[in-house]
JSON list of C-alpha atoms in Angstrom, two decimals:
[
{"chain": "A", "resi": 1, "resn": "UNK", "atom": "CA", "xyz": [-15.06, 64.83, -27.66]},
{"chain": "A", "resi": 2, "resn": "UNK", "atom": "CA", "xyz": [-18.89, 65.15, -25.69]},
{"chain": "A", "resi": 3, "resn": "UNK", "atom": "CA", "xyz": [-19.39, 67.96, -27.78]},
{"chain": "A", "resi": 4, "resn": "UNK", "atom": "CA", "xyz": [-18.75, 66.17, -31.20]},
{"chain": "A", "resi": 5, "resn": "UNK", "atom": "CA", "xyz": [-21.12, 63.16, -30.17]},
{"chain": "A", "resi": 6, "resn": "UNK", "atom": "CA", "xyz": [-23.56, 65.41, -29.26]},
{"chain": "A", "resi": 7, "resn": "UNK", "atom": "CA", "xyz": [-23.82, 67.34, -32.66]},
{"chain": "A", "resi": 8, "resn": "UNK", "atom": "CA", "xyz": [-23.70, 63.94, -34.54]},
{"chain": "A", "resi": 9, "resn": "UNK", "atom": "CA", "xyz": [-26.61, 62.57, -32.66]},
{"chain": "A", "resi": 10, "resn": "UNK", "atom": "CA", "xyz": [-28.70, 66.00, -33.13]},
{"chain": "A", "resi": 11, "resn": "UNK", "atom": "CA", "xyz": [-27.47, 66.58, -36.94]},
{"chain": "A", "resi": 12, "resn": "UNK", "atom": "CA", "xyz": [-26.81, 63.05, -38.24]},
{"chain": "A", "resi": 13, "resn": "UNK", "atom": "CA", "xyz": [-29.59, 60.85, -36.89]},
{"chain": "A", "resi": 14, "resn": "UNK", "atom": "CA", "xyz": [-32.15, 61.81, -33.99]},
{"chain": "A", "resi": 15, "resn": "UNK", "atom": "CA", "xyz": [-35.26, 60.44, -34.56]},
{"chain": "A", "resi": 16, "resn": "UNK", "atom": "CA", "xyz": [-34.57, 58.43, -37.58]},
{"chain": "A", "resi": 17, "resn": "UNK", "atom": "CA", "xyz": [-34.87, 54.60, -37.51]},
{"chain": "A", "resi": 18, "resn": "UNK", "atom": "CA", "xyz": [-31.79, 52.69, -38.92]},
{"chain": "A", "resi": 19, "resn": "UNK", "atom": "CA", "xyz": [-32.10, 49.48, -40.46]},
{"chain": "A", "resi": 20, "resn": "UNK", "atom": "CA", "xyz": [-28.15, 47.64, -39.71]},
{"chain": "A", "resi": 21, "resn": "UNK", "atom": "CA", "xyz": [-25.25, 48.08, -37.81]},
{"chain": "A", "resi": 22, "resn": "UNK", "atom": "CA", "xyz": [-23.84, 48.48, -41.05]},
{"chain": "A", "resi": 23, "resn": "UNK", "atom": "CA", "xyz": [-26.38, 51.58, -41.98]},
{"chain": "A", "resi": 24, "resn": "UNK", "atom": "CA", "xyz": [-25.23, 52.85, -38.90]},
{"chain": "A", "resi": 25, "resn": "UNK", "atom": "CA", "xyz": [-21.26, 52.52, -39.12]},
{"chain": "A", "resi": 26, "resn": "UNK", "atom": "CA", "xyz": [-21.74, 54.04, -42.91]},
{"chain": "A", "resi": 27, "resn": "UNK", "atom": "CA", "xyz": [-23.65, 57.05, -41.73]},
{"chain": "A", "resi": 28, "resn": "UNK", "atom": "CA", "xyz": [-21.08, 57.65, -39.12]},
{"chain": "A", "resi": 29, "resn": "UNK", "atom": "CA", "xyz": [-18.26, 57.20, -41.47]},
{"chain": "A", "resi": 30, "resn": "UNK", "atom": "CA", "xyz": [-19.75, 59.55, -43.79]},
{"chain": "A", "resi": 31, "resn": "UNK", "atom": "CA", "xyz": [-20.73, 62.05, -41.24]},
{"chain": "A", "resi": 32, "resn": "UNK", "atom": "CA", "xyz": [-17.16, 62.36, -39.81]},
{"chain": "A", "resi": 33, "resn": "UNK", "atom": "CA", "xyz": [-15.70, 63.13, -43.25]},
{"chain": "A", "resi": 34, "resn": "UNK", "atom": "CA", "xyz": [-18.31, 65.72, -43.78]},
{"chain": "A", "resi": 35, "resn": "UNK", "atom": "CA", "xyz": [-17.47, 67.00, -40.31]},
{"chain": "A", "resi": 36, "resn": "UNK", "atom": "CA", "xyz": [-13.68, 67.27, -41.02]},
{"chain": "A", "resi": 37, "resn": "UNK", "atom": "CA", "xyz": [-13.88, 68.49, -44.35]},
{"chain": "A", "resi": 38, "resn": "UNK", "atom": "CA", "xyz": [-16.56, 70.50, -45.20]},
{"chain": "A", "resi": 39, "resn": "UNK", "atom": "CA", "xyz": [-18.44, 71.70, -41.70]},
{"chain": "A", "resi": 40, "resn": "UNK", "atom": "CA", "xyz": [-17.26, 75.30, -41.07]},
{"chain": "A", "resi": 41, "resn": "UNK", "atom": "CA", "xyz": [-16.59, 76.30, -37.43]},
{"chain": "A", "resi": 42, "resn": "UNK", "atom": "CA", "xyz": [-17.25, 80.06, -35.97]},
{"chain": "A", "resi": 43, "resn": "UNK", "atom": "CA", "xyz": [-14.59, 79.24, -33.72]},
{"chain": "A", "resi": 44, "resn": "UNK", "atom": "CA", "xyz": [-12.25, 77.86, -36.51]},
{"chain": "A", "resi": 45, "resn": "UNK", "atom": "CA", "xyz": [-12.94, 81.24, -38.32]},
{"chain": "A", "resi": 46, "resn": "UNK", "atom": "CA", "xyz": [-15.08, 79.61, -40.55]},
{"chain": "A", "resi": 47, "resn": "UNK", "atom": "CA", "xyz": [-12.85, 77.17, -41.55]},
{"chain": "A", "resi": 48, "resn": "UNK", "atom": "CA", "xyz": [-13.55, 73.32, -41.44]},
{"chain": "A", "resi": 49, "resn": "UNK", "atom": "CA", "xyz": [-11.07, 71.55, -38.82]},
{"chain": "A", "resi": 50, "resn": "UNK", "atom": "CA", "xyz": [-9.02, 70.29, -41.78]},
{"chain": "A", "resi": 51, "resn": "UNK", "atom": "CA", "xyz": [-8.66, 73.54, -43.81]},
{"chain": "A", "resi": 52, "resn": "UNK", "atom": "CA", "xyz": [-7.78, 75.18, -40.14]},
{"chain": "A", "resi": 53, "resn": "UNK", "atom": "CA", "xyz": [-5.22, 72.49, -39.19]},
{"chain": "A", "resi": 54, "resn": "UNK", "atom": "CA", "xyz": [-3.70, 72.94, -42.82]},
{"chain": "A", "resi": 55, "resn": "UNK", "atom": "CA", "xyz": [-3.36, 76.85, -42.81]},
{"chain": "A", "resi": 56, "resn": "UNK", "atom": "CA", "xyz": [-2.03, 76.83, -39.02]},
{"chain": "A", "resi": 57, "resn": "UNK", "atom": "CA", "xyz": [0.60, 74.32, -40.29]},
{"chain": "A", "resi": 58, "resn": "UNK", "atom": "CA", "xyz": [1.94, 76.41, -43.25]},
{"chain": "A", "resi": 59, "resn": "UNK", "atom": "CA", "xyz": [1.75, 79.46, -40.71]},
{"chain": "A", "resi": 60, "resn": "UNK", "atom": "CA", "xyz": [3.78, 77.75, -38.22]},
{"chain": "A", "resi": 61, "resn": "UNK", "atom": "CA", "xyz": [6.09, 76.88, -41.21]}
]
């Protein structure tokens, strides 16, 4: 979990000024959606976390 928040800070808003709490909340929600559904990870064979979970659950069935 610490790794995720480090990546979030580095990739999402490092060095940027956010105007409001609502903007910060919206940006974090968008980042989490992107991270889970689109960002490929080498540790997961180049798949996003959602793709990897889907593939793993289909293999187990």
